[in-house]
XYZ file of C-alpha atoms in Angstrom:
736
model
C 19.548 -0.230 -11.251
C 21.534 0.984 -14.264
C 23.542 -1.662 -16.032
C 27.003 -1.542 -17.542
C 27.145 -1.033 -21.285
C 29.798 -3.673 -21.709
C 31.548 -6.529 -20.032
C 34.697 -5.534 -18.191
C 37.608 -5.832 -20.601
C 40.870 -7.332 -19.446
C 44.225 -6.703 -21.082
C 44.280 -7.488 -24.785
C 46.692 -10.016 -26.227
C 47.654 -13.502 -25.012
C 47.583 -12.567 -21.315
C 44.114 -11.037 -21.689
C 42.829 -14.109 -23.526
C 44.214 -16.330 -20.781
C 42.516 -14.167 -18.172
C 39.222 -14.396 -20.057
C 39.480 -18.171 -20.236
C 40.027 -18.176 -16.485
C 36.942 -15.991 -16.026
C 34.911 -18.391 -18.150
C 36.036 -21.276 -15.944
C 34.687 -19.431 -12.890
C 31.267 -19.362 -14.561
C 31.260 -22.870 -16.027
C 28.019 -24.871 -15.602
C 29.491 -27.079 -12.861
C 30.447 -23.954 -10.880
C 27.066 -22.319 -11.413
C 25.179 -25.407 -10.248
C 26.560 -24.923 -6.740
C 26.530 -21.110 -7.003
C 22.768 -20.964 -7.567
C 21.975 -23.581 -4.902
C 23.808 -22.472 -1.733
C 23.003 -24.332 1.488
C 24.398 -21.575 3.714
C 24.661 -17.812 3.190
C 26.495 -14.869 4.728
C 25.101 -11.351 4.435
C 28.046 -8.934 4.469
C 27.285 -5.354 5.485
C 23.863 -6.164 6.929
C 22.368 -3.437 9.111
C 18.979 -2.584 10.595
C 18.805 0.495 8.381
C 19.448 -1.392 5.131
C 16.344 -2.026 3.059
C 18.415 -4.311 0.838
C 19.321 -6.522 3.800
C 15.737 -6.637 5.032
C 14.479 -7.630 1.557
C 17.103 -10.367 1.247
C 16.138 -11.861 4.603
C 12.422 -11.713 3.700
C 13.072 -13.259 0.266
C 14.997 -16.137 1.812
C 12.103 -16.771 4.171
C 9.568 -16.620 1.308
C 11.612 -19.141 -0.666
C 11.651 -21.504 2.316
C 15.409 -21.336 2.839
C 16.254 -23.531 5.828
C 20.051 -23.271 5.882
C 22.283 -21.135 8.111
C 22.204 -17.360 7.510
C 25.169 -15.510 9.005
C 25.210 -11.725 9.339
C 28.454 -9.775 9.001
C 29.017 -6.207 10.222
C 32.368 -4.642 11.109
C 31.056 -2.723 14.147
C 27.604 -3.801 15.284
C 27.384 -6.927 17.411
C 23.713 -7.466 16.602
C 21.572 -6.810 13.506
C 17.871 -7.614 13.155
C 18.068 -9.100 16.642
C 20.668 -11.641 15.512
C 24.373 -11.842 16.413
C 26.980 -10.795 13.847
C 30.649 -11.397 13.177
C 32.981 -8.551 12.159
C 34.182 -10.146 8.906
C 33.984 -13.297 6.841
C 37.348 -14.303 8.311
C 35.689 -14.501 11.729
C 33.105 -17.112 10.723
C 33.416 -20.293 12.738
C 32.129 -22.377 9.804
C 32.272 -22.114 6.051
C 29.327 -20.788 4.009
C 28.471 -21.438 0.362
C 27.599 -17.886 -0.728
C 28.324 -14.361 0.453
C 25.929 -11.564 -0.510
C 28.043 -8.399 -0.367
C 26.199 -5.226 0.679
C 29.408 -3.360 1.486
C 30.047 0.026 -0.179
C 32.064 0.080 -3.390
C 35.344 1.079 -1.764
C 35.140 -1.894 0.637
C 34.230 -4.602 -1.872
C 37.779 -5.601 -2.775
C 38.570 -6.170 0.897
C 35.500 -8.399 1.219
C 36.768 -10.464 -1.729
C 40.054 -10.986 0.119
C 38.170 -12.013 3.271
C 35.984 -14.449 1.303
C 38.980 -16.148 -0.297
C 40.693 -16.481 3.078
C 37.515 -17.954 4.582
C 37.195 -20.488 1.762
C 34.072 -18.847 0.276
C 34.119 -18.963 -3.533
C 30.661 -17.604 -4.463
C 29.648 -13.946 -4.132
C 26.840 -11.613 -5.158
C 27.929 -7.946 -5.217
C 25.270 -5.250 -4.894
C 27.525 -2.168 -5.072
C 27.447 0.058 -8.142
C 29.984 2.591 -9.399
C 31.744 0.178 -11.726
C 31.161 -0.151 -15.476
C 27.537 0.922 -14.901
C 28.678 4.524 -14.343
C 30.020 4.834 -17.858
C 33.237 6.573 -16.805
C 36.785 5.346 -17.252
C 37.324 5.267 -13.485
C 34.376 2.896 -13.032
C 35.504 0.700 -15.936
C 38.979 0.476 -14.461
C 37.489 -0.434 -11.073
C 35.544 -3.228 -12.774
C 38.676 -4.503 -14.526
C 40.404 -4.754 -11.149
C 37.376 -6.535 -9.692
C 37.519 -9.183 -12.415
C 41.266 -9.582 -12.038
C 40.937 -10.140 -8.285
C 38.076 -12.613 -8.793
C 40.229 -14.609 -11.214
C 43.262 -14.486 -8.937
C 41.235 -15.533 -5.861
C 39.108 -18.169 -7.676
C 35.830 -16.371 -6.914
C 32.616 -16.840 -8.892
C 30.929 -13.443 -8.753
C 27.465 -12.257 -9.808
C 27.367 -8.522 -10.424
C 28.421 -5.963 -9.400
C 25.360 -3.709 -9.400
C 23.235 -6.836 -8.927
C 20.131 -7.618 -6.857
C 20.761 -11.354 -6.693
C 18.711 -14.352 -7.746
C 15.752 -16.560 -6.908
C 16.093 -20.339 -7.156
C 12.625 -21.695 -6.499
C 13.722 -25.235 -7.280
C 16.370 -25.136 -4.523
C 14.208 -23.047 -2.126
C 16.745 -20.227 -1.868
C 16.399 -16.558 -2.809
C 19.260 -14.201 -1.936
C 17.393 -11.384 -3.626
C 17.276 -7.691 -2.755
C 13.633 -6.890 -3.548
C 10.265 -7.984 -2.180
C 8.846 -11.332 -3.305
C 5.124 -11.735 -2.738
C 4.490 -15.164 -1.201
C 4.051 -17.889 -2.102
C 6.980 -18.411 -4.457
C 5.686 -20.651 -7.238
C 8.077 -23.409 -8.273
C 8.069 -24.552 -11.896
C 10.115 -25.069 -15.017
C 10.776 -21.563 -16.407
C 14.306 -20.178 -16.039
C 14.568 -16.397 -16.433
C 17.673 -14.267 -17.061
C 17.260 -10.494 -16.825
C 19.723 -7.810 -17.857
C 17.774 -5.607 -15.471
C 17.427 -5.453 -11.720
C 14.151 -3.739 -10.909
C 12.140 -5.771 -13.447
C 12.756 -8.960 -11.495
C 10.003 -8.164 -8.983
C 7.553 -7.400 -11.797
C 8.387 -10.673 -13.490
C 7.895 -12.643 -10.279
C 4.598 -10.886 -9.530
C 3.185 -11.525 -13.016
C 4.344 -15.143 -12.979
C 2.709 -15.709 -9.595
C -0.563 -14.077 -10.717
C -0.774 -16.308 -13.789
C 0.331 -19.619 -12.359
C 3.723 -19.627 -14.067
C 6.284 -21.533 -12.028
C 9.911 -20.430 -11.895
C 12.946 -22.689 -11.646
C 15.622 -19.975 -11.512
C 15.391 -16.210 -11.959
C 18.452 -13.998 -11.837
C 19.320 -10.386 -12.442
C 22.731 -9.998 -14.070
C 24.087 -6.635 -13.022
C 27.248 -5.695 -14.886
C 28.152 -9.289 -15.888
C 31.742 -8.766 -14.789
C 32.379 -12.476 -14.148
C 29.092 -14.361 -14.646
C 27.491 -13.297 -17.932
C 24.013 -13.876 -19.323
C 25.522 -16.408 -21.740
C 27.019 -18.288 -18.789
C 23.618 -18.533 -17.093
C 22.024 -19.541 -20.400
C 24.523 -22.392 -20.682
C 23.766 -23.401 -17.084
C 20.011 -23.452 -17.714
C 20.451 -25.592 -20.827
C 21.929 -28.276 -18.561
C 19.612 -27.632 -15.582
C 17.204 -30.545 -15.030
C 14.560 -28.323 -13.383
C 14.337 -25.953 -16.376
C 12.270 -26.759 -19.489
C 12.181 -23.296 -21.067
C 14.438 -20.237 -20.810
C 13.211 -16.636 -20.794
C 15.628 -13.772 -21.526
C 15.311 -10.009 -21.106
C 18.236 -8.648 -23.123
C 19.463 -5.111 -23.476
C 22.411 -6.320 -25.527
C 23.831 -9.581 -26.855
C 27.405 -9.294 -25.654
C 28.962 -12.351 -27.304
C 26.849 -13.066 -30.409
C 28.898 -16.028 -31.621
C 28.654 -17.801 -28.267
C 24.994 -16.868 -27.937
C 24.262 -18.367 -31.353
C 26.062 -21.591 -30.465
C 24.175 -21.880 -27.174
C 20.837 -21.135 -28.847
C 21.405 -23.927 -31.359
C 22.405 -26.239 -28.517
C 19.197 -25.397 -26.639
C 17.212 -26.098 -29.799
C 18.957 -29.422 -30.200
C 18.155 -30.573 -26.640
C 14.572 -29.289 -26.875
C 14.674 -26.297 -24.517
C 12.933 -23.279 -26.078
C 14.464 -19.838 -25.540
C 12.012 -16.930 -25.393
C 13.709 -13.529 -25.640
C 12.599 -9.929 -25.183
C 15.407 -7.985 -26.890
C 15.090 -4.232 -26.384
C 17.014 -1.292 -27.821
C 16.933 -0.243 -31.465
C 19.805 1.522 -33.186
C 20.097 3.270 -36.570
C 21.069 1.418 -39.696
C 24.754 1.236 -40.566
C 26.666 4.231 -41.826
C 27.198 2.560 -45.201
C 23.538 3.053 -46.139
C 24.525 6.051 -48.247
C 26.727 3.821 -50.393
C 24.707 0.629 -50.480
C 21.184 -0.675 -50.067
C 22.210 -3.575 -47.854
C 23.038 -1.425 -44.835
C 19.662 0.281 -45.045
C 17.573 -2.877 -45.246
C 19.724 -4.857 -42.800
C 19.630 -2.418 -39.886
C 20.852 -3.534 -36.485
C 17.471 -4.557 -35.087
C 16.468 -6.291 -38.322
C 19.648 -8.362 -38.092
C 18.967 -9.215 -34.446
C 15.434 -10.324 -35.325
C 16.686 -12.463 -38.213
C 19.521 -13.957 -36.166
C 17.230 -14.914 -33.284
C 14.808 -16.558 -35.698
C 17.680 -18.314 -37.497
C 19.004 -19.760 -34.238
C 15.603 -20.934 -33.040
C 15.003 -18.199 -30.444
C 11.409 -16.999 -29.992
C 11.458 -13.184 -29.990
C 8.623 -11.434 -28.155
C 7.583 -7.813 -27.706
C 6.602 -7.582 -24.031
C 7.229 -9.107 -20.633
C 3.669 -10.428 -20.625
C 4.196 -12.181 -23.957
C 7.530 -13.555 -22.739
C 6.114 -15.040 -19.554
C 2.876 -16.395 -21.018
C 4.749 -17.995 -23.911
C 7.334 -19.453 -21.533
C 4.547 -20.664 -19.245
C 2.914 -22.586 -22.091
C 6.218 -24.079 -23.224
C 7.020 -25.125 -19.674
C 3.609 -26.672 -19.056
C 4.255 -29.938 -20.889
C 1.216 -29.360 -23.146
C 3.027 -27.955 -26.184
C 1.376 -28.151 -29.630
C 3.553 -29.674 -32.322
C 1.232 -29.276 -35.341
C -1.067 -26.582 -36.733
C -4.440 -28.436 -36.719
C -6.376 -27.210 -33.696
C -9.633 -28.209 -32.069
C -11.376 -25.658 -29.863
C -13.685 -26.287 -26.897
C -15.330 -23.252 -25.265
C -18.555 -22.230 -23.568
C -18.749 -18.957 -25.509
C -19.710 -18.248 -29.095
C -17.952 -14.882 -28.885
C -14.748 -16.567 -27.771
C -15.041 -18.879 -30.775
C -15.189 -15.868 -33.094
C -12.127 -14.219 -31.535
C -10.195 -17.489 -31.585
C -11.020 -18.035 -35.263
C -9.651 -14.593 -36.175
C -6.491 -14.879 -34.076
C -5.848 -18.418 -35.289
C -5.773 -17.161 -38.853
C -3.217 -14.526 -37.802
C -0.971 -17.213 -36.317
C -1.363 -19.679 -39.181
C -3.229 -22.163 -36.956
C -5.798 -24.313 -38.769
C -9.269 -24.921 -37.318
C -10.184 -28.102 -39.181
C -13.489 -29.952 -39.373
C -14.126 -32.643 -36.794
C -14.210 -36.227 -38.008
C -17.586 -37.926 -38.371
C -17.130 -40.093 -35.228
C -16.279 -36.981 -33.190
C -19.312 -35.129 -34.497
C -21.555 -38.091 -33.684
C -20.198 -38.350 -30.146
C -20.648 -34.622 -29.564
C -24.286 -34.784 -30.648
C -24.824 -37.407 -27.960
C -23.467 -35.274 -25.108
C -24.291 -31.682 -26.117
C -27.625 -29.857 -25.720
C -29.791 -30.131 -28.808
C -29.301 -26.451 -29.637
C -25.480 -26.677 -29.620
C -23.701 -27.081 -32.976
C -21.175 -29.923 -33.070
C -18.543 -28.113 -35.141
C -15.062 -26.703 -34.708
C -14.603 -24.294 -32.962
C -16.980 -25.887 -30.475
C -19.288 -23.793 -28.289
C -20.712 -26.149 -25.665
C -22.887 -23.162 -24.578
C -23.146 -21.519 -21.190
C -25.683 -24.069 -19.964
C -22.751 -26.359 -19.229
C -21.729 -23.917 -16.492
C -25.017 -22.308 -15.513
C -27.258 -25.379 -15.279
C -26.450 -27.345 -12.103
C -27.479 -30.681 -13.580
C -25.266 -30.163 -16.628
C -22.441 -28.884 -14.449
C -22.664 -31.871 -12.087
C -22.761 -34.244 -15.064
C -19.736 -32.362 -16.423
C -20.933 -32.505 -19.998
C -18.228 -29.989 -20.886
C -15.557 -32.548 -20.061
C -17.424 -35.188 -22.053
C -17.189 -32.857 -25.042
C -13.492 -32.283 -24.392
C -12.906 -36.032 -24.205
C -14.601 -36.517 -27.576
C -12.558 -33.774 -29.225
C -9.192 -35.002 -27.908
C -9.842 -38.355 -29.601
C -10.288 -36.755 -33.040
C -7.629 -38.089 -35.462
C -7.754 -34.880 -37.530
C -6.280 -32.757 -34.705
C -2.765 -32.016 -33.457
C -3.893 -30.296 -30.226
C -6.927 -28.853 -28.465
C -7.488 -25.353 -27.109
C -9.757 -25.651 -24.063
C -11.424 -22.667 -22.395
C -11.305 -22.959 -18.599
C -13.458 -20.725 -16.396
C -12.019 -20.384 -12.899
C -13.960 -18.801 -10.014
C -12.865 -15.317 -8.946
C -13.401 -16.464 -5.353
C -14.385 -19.630 -3.550
C -18.035 -20.372 -4.492
C -20.677 -21.549 -1.993
C -20.261 -25.073 -3.341
C -16.598 -25.519 -4.302
C -17.132 -29.168 -5.190
C -18.474 -28.351 -8.676
C -15.399 -26.422 -9.953
C -13.205 -28.898 -8.078
C -14.781 -31.795 -9.968
C -14.645 -29.960 -13.284
C -10.923 -29.248 -12.917
C -10.264 -32.811 -11.754
C -12.057 -34.183 -14.811
C -10.104 -31.864 -17.129
C -6.879 -33.095 -15.539
C -7.955 -36.701 -16.019
C -8.874 -36.064 -19.663
C -5.512 -34.405 -20.331
C -3.744 -37.332 -18.669
C -5.260 -39.820 -21.113
C -5.405 -37.510 -24.158
C -3.276 -38.630 -27.125
C -2.657 -34.975 -28.091
C -1.742 -31.857 -26.068
C -4.532 -29.843 -24.453
C -3.787 -26.145 -24.006
C -6.024 -24.706 -21.296
C -6.656 -20.986 -21.543
C -8.740 -18.243 -19.972
C -10.771 -15.751 -21.986
C -8.849 -12.738 -20.647
C -5.424 -12.193 -19.131
C -6.764 -11.878 -15.582
C -4.943 -12.698 -12.365
C -5.730 -16.063 -10.837
C -7.713 -15.957 -7.624
C -6.258 -17.732 -4.634
C -8.950 -20.388 -4.936
C -8.486 -20.765 -8.704
C -4.724 -21.039 -8.344
C -5.086 -23.679 -5.645
C -7.374 -25.738 -7.910
C -4.775 -25.712 -10.676
C -1.934 -26.505 -8.303
C -3.721 -29.499 -6.803
C -4.182 -31.015 -10.236
C -0.896 -29.826 -11.772
C -2.650 -27.837 -14.508
C -1.587 -24.679 -16.290
C -3.969 -22.109 -17.802
C -2.613 -19.726 -20.436
C -3.614 -16.121 -19.740
C -6.137 -14.863 -22.290
C -7.042 -15.495 -25.917
C -4.713 -12.821 -27.307
C -1.553 -13.843 -25.481
C -2.613 -17.486 -25.531
C -2.842 -17.812 -29.296
C 0.323 -15.757 -29.701
C 2.051 -18.265 -27.430
C 0.536 -21.178 -29.383
C 1.854 -19.698 -32.639
C 5.313 -19.261 -31.115
C 5.323 -22.853 -29.856
C 4.305 -24.297 -33.228
C 6.896 -22.280 -35.133
C 9.607 -23.198 -32.611
C 8.803 -26.872 -33.033
C 8.914 -26.535 -36.826
C 12.313 -24.829 -36.646
C 13.581 -27.601 -34.383
C 12.359 -30.328 -36.732
C 13.828 -28.475 -39.697
C 17.220 -28.142 -37.968
C 17.234 -31.806 -37.059
C 16.679 -32.788 -40.696
C 19.532 -30.697 -42.096
C 23.015 -31.957 -42.904
C 25.555 -30.771 -40.368
C 28.127 -29.562 -42.909
C 28.395 -25.805 -43.530
C 29.627 -24.389 -46.842
C 33.366 -23.863 -46.993
C 34.345 -20.228 -47.533
C 36.017 -19.230 -50.768
C 39.814 -18.863 -50.625
C 40.769 -15.738 -48.674
C 41.547 -12.720 -50.830
C 44.908 -11.161 -49.976
C 44.072 -8.267 -47.670
C 47.186 -6.261 -48.519
C 45.867 -5.775 -52.050
C 42.371 -4.559 -51.133
C 41.404 -0.941 -51.736
C 39.940 1.141 -48.956
C 36.402 2.163 -49.823
C 34.261 1.383 -52.856
C 35.731 -0.664 -55.693
C 35.330 0.125 -59.341
C 32.671 -2.058 -60.921
C 35.220 -3.681 -63.213
C 37.257 -4.899 -60.248
C 34.130 -5.975 -58.352
C 32.962 -7.981 -61.383
C 36.326 -9.753 -61.551
C 36.069 -10.737 -57.874
C 32.605 -12.246 -58.301
C 33.444 -14.002 -61.552
C 36.469 -15.626 -59.915
C 34.145 -16.944 -57.190
C 31.884 -18.605 -59.784
C 29.140 -15.967 -59.739
C 27.674 -15.452 -63.248
C 27.990 -11.814 -64.343
C 26.690 -10.214 -67.516
C 29.452 -9.971 -70.175
C 31.179 -6.577 -70.264
C 34.145 -4.813 -71.816
C 35.979 -1.902 -70.162
C 36.813 0.641 -72.876
C 38.675 3.944 -72.926
C 37.320 5.603 -76.116
C 34.320 5.694 -78.417
C 35.854 3.476 -81.114
C 36.574 0.754 -78.543
C 33.018 1.140 -77.262
C 31.584 0.549 -80.740
C 33.836 -2.463 -81.279
C 32.731 -3.943 -77.944
C 29.069 -3.321 -78.756
C 29.357 -5.089 -82.105
C 31.115 -8.020 -80.440
C 28.535 -8.324 -77.634
C 25.526 -7.611 -79.834
C 23.075 -4.704 -79.898
C 21.328 -3.258 -77.968
C 23.918 -2.440 -75.298
C 24.320 -0.546 -72.045
C 27.129 1.896 -71.226
C 28.148 2.642 -67.611
C 30.879 4.911 -66.339
C 33.440 2.908 -64.334
C 34.910 4.637 -61.287
C 35.456 3.633 -57.676
C 34.405 7.143 -56.702
C 30.910 6.831 -58.222
C 28.657 4.363 -56.414
C 25.312 5.501 -57.876
C 26.141 5.928 -61.548
C 22.605 6.644 -62.794
C 22.272 9.557 -60.340
C 25.040 11.479 -62.119
C 24.038 10.563 -65.672
C 26.675 7.877 -65.903
C 24.427 5.218 -67.485
C 22.992 4.912 -71.016
C 20.485 2.145 -71.831
C 19.168 0.436 -74.991
C 21.752 1.694 -77.467
C 20.934 0.136 -80.847
C 23.702 1.231 -83.249
C 27.224 2.632 -83.507
C 26.157 6.292 -83.655
C 24.104 5.897 -80.477
C 27.065 4.242 -78.754
C 29.469 7.042 -79.764
C 27.117 9.747 -78.526
C 26.389 7.906 -75.307
C 30.079 7.311 -74.631
C 30.746 11.048 -74.755
C 27.844 11.790 -72.388
C 28.689 9.044 -69.901
C 32.423 9.771 -69.694
C 31.760 13.511 -69.334
C 29.231 12.881 -66.550
C 31.760 10.795 -64.684
C 34.519 13.372 -64.970
C 32.304 16.090 -63.524
C 32.349 14.017 -60.321
C 35.939 12.745 -60.224
C 39.137 12.580 -62.224
C 39.461 8.945 -61.191
C 37.542 7.392 -64.115
C 38.813 4.032 -65.390
C 36.686 4.102 -68.504
C 33.255 2.873 -69.603
C 31.771 -0.621 -69.272
C 29.885 -1.894 -72.322
C 27.372 -4.708 -71.725
C 24.525 -6.303 -73.678
C 21.108 -4.880 -72.761
C 19.053 -7.417 -70.804
C 15.237 -7.300 -70.733
C 12.557 -9.458 -69.200
C 13.008 -11.829 -66.311
C 12.761 -11.001 -62.626
C 15.117 -8.632 -60.838
C 16.389 -9.732 -57.432
C 18.721 -8.274 -54.862
C 21.563 -10.143 -53.136
C 23.771 -8.327 -50.670
C 26.127 -8.932 -47.767
C 26.887 -6.396 -45.079
C 28.697 -6.671 -41.751
C 26.721 -6.371 -38.548
C 28.724 -5.015 -35.607
C 27.617 -7.944 -33.434
C 26.848 -10.930 -35.652
C 29.333 -10.318 -38.472
C 28.528 -10.886 -42.180
C 24.794 -10.951 -42.951
C 23.156 -12.001 -46.217
C 20.102 -10.154 -47.539
C 17.976 -11.367 -50.463
C 14.849 -9.749 -51.877
C 13.165 -8.225 -54.877
C 15.672 -6.028 -56.683
C 15.847 -2.963 -58.863
C 13.842 -0.035 -57.532
C 11.772 -2.399 -55.352
C 14.587 -2.761 -52.840
C 14.198 0.934 -52.000
C 10.418 1.071 -52.196
C 9.343 -2.222 -50.584
C 12.383 -3.175 -48.465
C 11.127 -6.724 -48.822
C 14.172 -8.723 -47.782
C 15.045 -11.820 -45.817
C 18.210 -11.880 -43.702
C 20.558 -14.585 -42.421
C 23.800 -14.522 -40.495
C 26.507 -16.256 -42.529
C 27.358 -18.957 -43.359
C 24.324 -20.294 -45.208
C 23.753 -23.108 -47.657
C 21.495 -23.167 -50.753
C 18.692 -24.875 -48.823
C 18.628 -21.966 -46.378
C 18.575 -19.422 -49.213
C 15.544 -21.165 -50.724
C 13.813 -20.701 -47.363
C 14.792 -17.038 -47.386
C 13.207 -16.532 -50.798
C 10.033 -18.205 -49.535
C 9.806 -15.705 -46.660
C 9.523 -12.682 -48.954
C 6.210 -10.883 -49.258
C 6.942 -10.926 -52.995
C 7.397 -14.703 -53.090
C 4.335 -15.115 -55.387
C 6.204 -13.033 -57.997
C 8.971 -15.624 -57.993
C 6.444 -18.394 -58.555
C 5.445 -16.913 -61.913
C 2.606 -14.501 -61.130
C 0.433 -13.287 -64.033
C 1.990 -15.572 -66.634
C 5.653 -14.712 -66.034
C 8.339 -17.389 -66.089
C 8.786 -18.927 -62.618
C 12.136 -18.296 -60.984
C 14.353 -21.342 -60.531
C 14.797 -20.932 -56.771
C 17.526 -23.547 -56.538
C 19.575 -21.810 -59.239
C 19.205 -18.477 -57.437
C 20.118 -20.102 -54.134
C 23.314 -21.578 -55.605
C 24.361 -18.159 -56.908
C 23.449 -16.361 -53.673
C 25.498 -18.878 -51.691
C 28.501 -18.200 -53.938
C 28.001 -14.464 -53.404
C 27.924 -14.993 -49.638
C 31.119 -17.054 -49.649
C 32.789 -14.539 -51.944
C 31.971 -11.854 -49.384
C 33.370 -13.987 -46.566
C 36.586 -14.451 -48.556
C 37.299 -10.749 -48.046
C 37.686 -11.455 -44.335
C 37.610 -8.558 -41.859
C 38.110 -6.047 -44.698
C 34.552 -6.695 -45.948
C 32.068 -3.874 -45.539
C 29.534 -4.361 -48.350
C 29.145 -6.683 -51.325
C 25.899 -6.513 -53.272
C 24.311 -7.282 -56.590
C 21.371 -5.144 -57.674
C 19.857 -6.328 -59.822
C 20.463 -10.045 -60.107
C 18.454 -10.863 -63.213
C 16.701 -14.240 -63.258
C 14.928 -15.660 -66.300
C 13.853 -19.181 -65.383
C 17.127 -20.908 -64.513
C 19.277 -18.253 -66.242
C 20.848 -16.149 -63.430
C 23.116 -13.179 -64.085
C 24.516 -10.260 -62.051
C 23.896 -6.966 -63.857
C 25.283 -4.410 -61.395
C 27.839 -5.016 -58.649
C 29.103 -3.024 -55.660
C 31.984 -3.949 -53.335
C 33.221 -1.836 -50.429
C 36.159 -2.778 -48.229
C 37.982 -1.026 -45.445
C 40.589 -1.481 -42.726
C 40.498 -4.877 -40.993
């Protein structure tokens, strides 16, 4: 089902804001708790010819729904062999939720009936609202929201297939659910309808239990952020999975993500849709390196959200995080029955930054006691196939004895344990039953997490799934996805610990610059320099001159050699037009260069303020610091290697503002060129704290421009040890 491109917009101004607050109240967590756990349901517009109705009734049965199900049809007295009533008004008892299958033109009337009947929760299937993209559909959606607010109706949709609440054993859901519905701790929010069945099928095949899964439709009343807030407070949910086509309220999303991080509920997000970099890329570098998707990726990472690239990665990662066996450190022990698996695990562990450390001496000694003589007692541990193939070894469960020894190793933070599950029930099921029971017992008494995994991402057999269910075990699907999930879990935990250790205070923005005095478009460099200097950003000394004699006087005052640059708001890339002269060592060179530079500028524009004269700086490291405005997240800071490297390498780190110096230091450490900053090949190491202080001032200076800000960047920012200085500055502002 196609989804609306935007949330229905109510009237702007105070009345619109009041209406939006009312809408938010309809989707508050206390309302959604009852919405997603109805004890009685009415199906409005049910008919024998409706596949939607048939699917909903089947899904309710699969979920084990035991409450009353009332069918509503305006004409037919019987549907699916069950009696109907002509409207919700005709019900002889109240119901908790109405699933509306009525055509679009009849939906508003059903809302009126629901309100009269005392029904406050509705799912609306009909499309033809904002999903159509036309003004008529958008207006229809506005009216739908207005009526929902007026009638006090919490509404999911329109253009929505419903939801599945495995925890509450209820699934008013318009697609097929293959039984059995597996209950667990993963909440899933999908800005897609048809993908819900695929998600449920994959989760079932890999032993991933669901608490709540919902499609969102057009998000006219209940939005994805509303459901996210609900799941943060939901006791049955340990981890939240999101399929996002768009982040509709970035500021609220960021606040909720940080709240989830604080309470220890990981968010795993598959964010799709990539758009071109901003239109300001022609003027500035920041827009090019901080494209929309790059900003989304940085923002999700900044707010503690795990971003994944596929539904499989989303679900397997969420399954691990919901299992209760979540690694908190990077030191891993490995127990397998395959040397080849050990090799693959070693390679993938290196990719994820997971350390395979040596076992302690007591662990090695214990392993030598229980393993075959030809097995090597080292990490990663191959207990060899004899553990599975030899009946005596299998019955003695020497593999579990090895696992027990490894879990006691003080050098380890967690253990990765290969589990082989039968593809079908074997002739003697007692052996795998005992092996799984012993693994469960070992995990129960283990002082560190044990992550069970399979060698490949294969579907669980019915017998294998039943073994895991009986012993409340989870097996991560495959080495590839498994170690990816392990890496995600470790990094999430590190982000959470880092957040918890930070001071709560955010930097205060610089005093707001008067917007009525801001130019539209690019500023001259002289004016941009004044702005930064007033904000405490160190800039290289410079004099703005109007003639050659003044240029020589400035050069002698500043000291040779000097640099001359044409100064004009109309010329962003001065060197491209011949508007820059470098390394001028005497008065004659300055006079000649002044003539060239001023002439080059005037071939482009008559709006030339003059020429900037600055001392020539050499040595040090050139960095880039820039702020641009993302359409969703607002001002974004980019730092990286500067000069020509910003164009060639695009090696930058991004953060949504505000940031503090500690965060900027982290950004610098994320760069591929970080070794350069540490003083590679005998160069002077960069004082990261000094750079971070300056970059923070730049960021707050940019924020002081308020909604007029478009771009503010320094390229290069020259750093020589702790000496930090802006050499070239660009500021672009526009209408608020």
